[in-house]
Tab-separated table of C-alpha atoms in Angstrom:
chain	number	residue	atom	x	y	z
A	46	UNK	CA	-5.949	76.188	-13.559
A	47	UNK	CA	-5.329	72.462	-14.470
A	48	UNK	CA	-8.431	70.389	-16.604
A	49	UNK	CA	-10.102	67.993	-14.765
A	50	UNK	CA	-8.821	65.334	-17.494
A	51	UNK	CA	-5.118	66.376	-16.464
A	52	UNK	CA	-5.889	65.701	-12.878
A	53	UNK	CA	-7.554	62.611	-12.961
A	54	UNK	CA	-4.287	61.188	-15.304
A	55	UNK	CA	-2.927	58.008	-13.648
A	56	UNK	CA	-6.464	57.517	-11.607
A	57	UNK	CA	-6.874	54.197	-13.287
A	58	UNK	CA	-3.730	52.418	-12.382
A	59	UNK	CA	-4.076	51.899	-8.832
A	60	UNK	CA	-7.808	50.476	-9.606
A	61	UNK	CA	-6.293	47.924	-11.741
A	62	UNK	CA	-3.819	47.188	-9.319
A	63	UNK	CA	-6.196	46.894	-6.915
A	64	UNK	CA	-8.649	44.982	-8.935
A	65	UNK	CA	-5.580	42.340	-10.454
A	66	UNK	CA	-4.849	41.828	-6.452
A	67	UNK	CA	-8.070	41.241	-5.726
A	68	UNK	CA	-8.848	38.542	-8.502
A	69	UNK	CA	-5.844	36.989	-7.783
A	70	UNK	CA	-6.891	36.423	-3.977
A	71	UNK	CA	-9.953	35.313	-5.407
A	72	UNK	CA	-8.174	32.506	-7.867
A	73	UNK	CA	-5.647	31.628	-5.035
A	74	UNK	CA	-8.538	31.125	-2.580
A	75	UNK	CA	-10.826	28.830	-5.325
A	76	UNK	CA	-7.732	26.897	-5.611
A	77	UNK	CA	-7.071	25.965	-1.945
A	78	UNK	CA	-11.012	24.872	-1.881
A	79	UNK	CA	-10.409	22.611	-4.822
A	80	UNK	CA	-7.261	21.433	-3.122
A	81	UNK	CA	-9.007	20.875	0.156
A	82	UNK	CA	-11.799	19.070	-1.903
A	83	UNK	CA	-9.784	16.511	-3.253
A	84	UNK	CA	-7.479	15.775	-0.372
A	85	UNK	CA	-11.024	14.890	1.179
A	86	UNK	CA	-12.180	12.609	-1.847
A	87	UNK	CA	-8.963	10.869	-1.331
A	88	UNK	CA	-8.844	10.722	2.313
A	89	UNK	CA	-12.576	9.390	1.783
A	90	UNK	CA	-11.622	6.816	-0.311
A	91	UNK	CA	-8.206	5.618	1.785
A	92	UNK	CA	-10.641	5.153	4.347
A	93	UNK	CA	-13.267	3.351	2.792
A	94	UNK	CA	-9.964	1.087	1.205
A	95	UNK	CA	-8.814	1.077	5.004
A	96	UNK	CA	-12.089	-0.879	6.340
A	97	UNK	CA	-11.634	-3.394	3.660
A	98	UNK	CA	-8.509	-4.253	4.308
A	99	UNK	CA	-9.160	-4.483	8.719
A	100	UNK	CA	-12.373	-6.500	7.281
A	101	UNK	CA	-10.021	-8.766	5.432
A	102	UNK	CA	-7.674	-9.265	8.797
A	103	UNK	CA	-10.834	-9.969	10.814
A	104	UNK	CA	-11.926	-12.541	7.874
A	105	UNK	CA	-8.297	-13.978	7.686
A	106	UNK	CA	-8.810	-14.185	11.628
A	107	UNK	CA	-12.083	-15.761	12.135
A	108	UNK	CA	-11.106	-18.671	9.801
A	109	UNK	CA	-8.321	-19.876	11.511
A	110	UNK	CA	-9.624	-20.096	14.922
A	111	UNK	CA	-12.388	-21.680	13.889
A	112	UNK	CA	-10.668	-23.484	11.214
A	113	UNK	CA	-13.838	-25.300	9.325
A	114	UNK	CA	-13.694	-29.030	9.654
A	115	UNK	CA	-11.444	-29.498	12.993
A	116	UNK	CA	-12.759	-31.119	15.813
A	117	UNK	CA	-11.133	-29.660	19.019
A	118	UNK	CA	-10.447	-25.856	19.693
A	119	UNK	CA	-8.342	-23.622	18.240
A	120	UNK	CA	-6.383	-21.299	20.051
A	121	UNK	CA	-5.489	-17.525	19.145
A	122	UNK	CA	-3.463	-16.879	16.621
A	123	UNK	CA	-0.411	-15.023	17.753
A	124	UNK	CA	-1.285	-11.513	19.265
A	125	UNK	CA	-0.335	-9.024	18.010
A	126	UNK	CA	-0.186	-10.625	14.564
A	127	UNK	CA	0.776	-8.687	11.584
A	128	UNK	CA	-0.163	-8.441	7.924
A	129	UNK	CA	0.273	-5.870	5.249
A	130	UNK	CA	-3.010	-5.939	2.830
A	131	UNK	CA	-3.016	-3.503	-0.174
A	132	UNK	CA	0.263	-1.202	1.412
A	133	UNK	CA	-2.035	-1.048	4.506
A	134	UNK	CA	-0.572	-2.678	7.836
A	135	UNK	CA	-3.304	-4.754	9.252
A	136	UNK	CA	-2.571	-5.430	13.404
A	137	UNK	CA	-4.842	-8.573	14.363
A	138	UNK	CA	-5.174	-9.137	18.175
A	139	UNK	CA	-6.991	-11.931	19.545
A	140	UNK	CA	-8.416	-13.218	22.898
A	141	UNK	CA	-9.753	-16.332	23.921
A	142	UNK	CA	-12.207	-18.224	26.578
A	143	UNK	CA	-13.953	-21.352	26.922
A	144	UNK	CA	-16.277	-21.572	29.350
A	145	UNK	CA	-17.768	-25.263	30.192
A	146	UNK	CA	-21.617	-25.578	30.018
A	147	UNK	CA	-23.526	-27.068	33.399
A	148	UNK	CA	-23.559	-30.285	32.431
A	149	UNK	CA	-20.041	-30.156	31.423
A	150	UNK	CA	-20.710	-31.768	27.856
A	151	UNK	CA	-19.914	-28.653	25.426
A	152	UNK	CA	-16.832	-26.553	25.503
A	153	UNK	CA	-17.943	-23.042	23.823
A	154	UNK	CA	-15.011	-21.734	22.816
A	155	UNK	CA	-15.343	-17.269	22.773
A	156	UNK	CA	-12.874	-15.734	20.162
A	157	UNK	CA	-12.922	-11.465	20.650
A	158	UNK	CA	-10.867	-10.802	17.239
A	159	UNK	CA	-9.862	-6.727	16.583
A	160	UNK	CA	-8.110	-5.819	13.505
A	161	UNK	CA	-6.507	-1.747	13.196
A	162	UNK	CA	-5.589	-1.342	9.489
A	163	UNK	CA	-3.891	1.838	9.290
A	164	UNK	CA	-1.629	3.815	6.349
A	165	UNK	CA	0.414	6.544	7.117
A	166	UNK	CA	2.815	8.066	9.607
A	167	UNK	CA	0.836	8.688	13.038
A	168	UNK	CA	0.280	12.105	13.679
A	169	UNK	CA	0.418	12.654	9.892
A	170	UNK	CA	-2.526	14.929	7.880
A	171	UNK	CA	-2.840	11.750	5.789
A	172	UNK	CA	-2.825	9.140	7.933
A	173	UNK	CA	-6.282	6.637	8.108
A	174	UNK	CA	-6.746	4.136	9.860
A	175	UNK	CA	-10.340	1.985	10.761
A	176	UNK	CA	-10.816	-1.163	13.122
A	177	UNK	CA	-13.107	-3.518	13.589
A	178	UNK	CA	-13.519	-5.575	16.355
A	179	UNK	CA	-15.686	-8.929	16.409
A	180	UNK	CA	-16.854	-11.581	18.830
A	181	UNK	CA	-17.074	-15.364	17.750
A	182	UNK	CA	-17.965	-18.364	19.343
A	183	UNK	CA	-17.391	-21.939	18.474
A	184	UNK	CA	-19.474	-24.956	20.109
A	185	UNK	CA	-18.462	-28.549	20.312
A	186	UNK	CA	-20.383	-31.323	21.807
A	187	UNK	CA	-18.755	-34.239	24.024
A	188	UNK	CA	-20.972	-37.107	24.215
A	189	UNK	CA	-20.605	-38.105	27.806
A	190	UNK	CA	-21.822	-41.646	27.342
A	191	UNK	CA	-19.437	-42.151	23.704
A	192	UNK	CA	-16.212	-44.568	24.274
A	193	UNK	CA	-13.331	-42.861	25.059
A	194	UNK	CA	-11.424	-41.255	21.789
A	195	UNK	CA	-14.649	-39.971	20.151
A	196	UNK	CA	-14.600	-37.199	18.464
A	197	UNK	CA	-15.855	-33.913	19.340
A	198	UNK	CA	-18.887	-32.995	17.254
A	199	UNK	CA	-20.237	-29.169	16.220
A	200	UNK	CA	-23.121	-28.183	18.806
A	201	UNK	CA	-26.541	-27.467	17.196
């Protein structure tokens, strides 16, 4: 009859197998988290860089149709208008109405301004984009009793 020491030779090389496969599951799974993790902090961060840069288009927007210090209307800028800000591309649409007041002395001039900054391939795992859509309005006042050739004045 065999020892039990003879029989049990070689019992400890398939439990470090085992245990080296296991561990190495384990290390290949913590890294994929970490990976994960940081493709997050970056995507979190793209994004946060992505609604600066469609605030930036909706800031660039705003000031030329109402372009400080002119005294008649400004129409839309061209729509779709596009702008690259920070490797971002920055589409600006814009859409305009002026509706008369009763008395037919104030044109009120209604801007709706939406700006898509986006980076990345669509359909892409890293693509972001944000937009941000505003509504304006500009008033001017026509004197109805000034001479003719007067200049329109900001509403108060």
């Amino acid at each position: 009859m065999k020892s039990i020491a003879y029989r049990a030779k070689g019992f400890m090389l398939p439990v470090a197998i085992f245990l080296l496969v296991t561990l190495a599951a384990l290390v290949g799974y913590a890294m994929r988290l970490s990976l994960l993790a940081q493709m997050g902090t970056i995507q979190d961060v793209q994004g946060a860089n992505a609604y600066l840069a469609a605030r930036a288009g909706v800031e660039w927007a705003a000031y030329q149709v109402l372009s400080p210090g002119s005294v008649s209307m400004q129409s839309c800028i061209a729509s779709p208008t596009t702008l690259t800000i920070n490797n971002f591309t920055v589409l600006l649409t814009c859409n305009r109405t002026v509706p008369k007041d009763k008395g037919n002395t104030q044109d009120i001039g209604m801007y709706s301004i939406t700006s898509t900054a986006s980076i990345g391939a669509v359909g892409a795992q890293d693509r972001i984009e944000r937009q941000i859509a505003v509504t304006l309005s500009r008033c001017l006042y026509l004197d109805p009793g000034a001479p003719p050739g007067t200049v329109a004045e900001e509403c108060n």
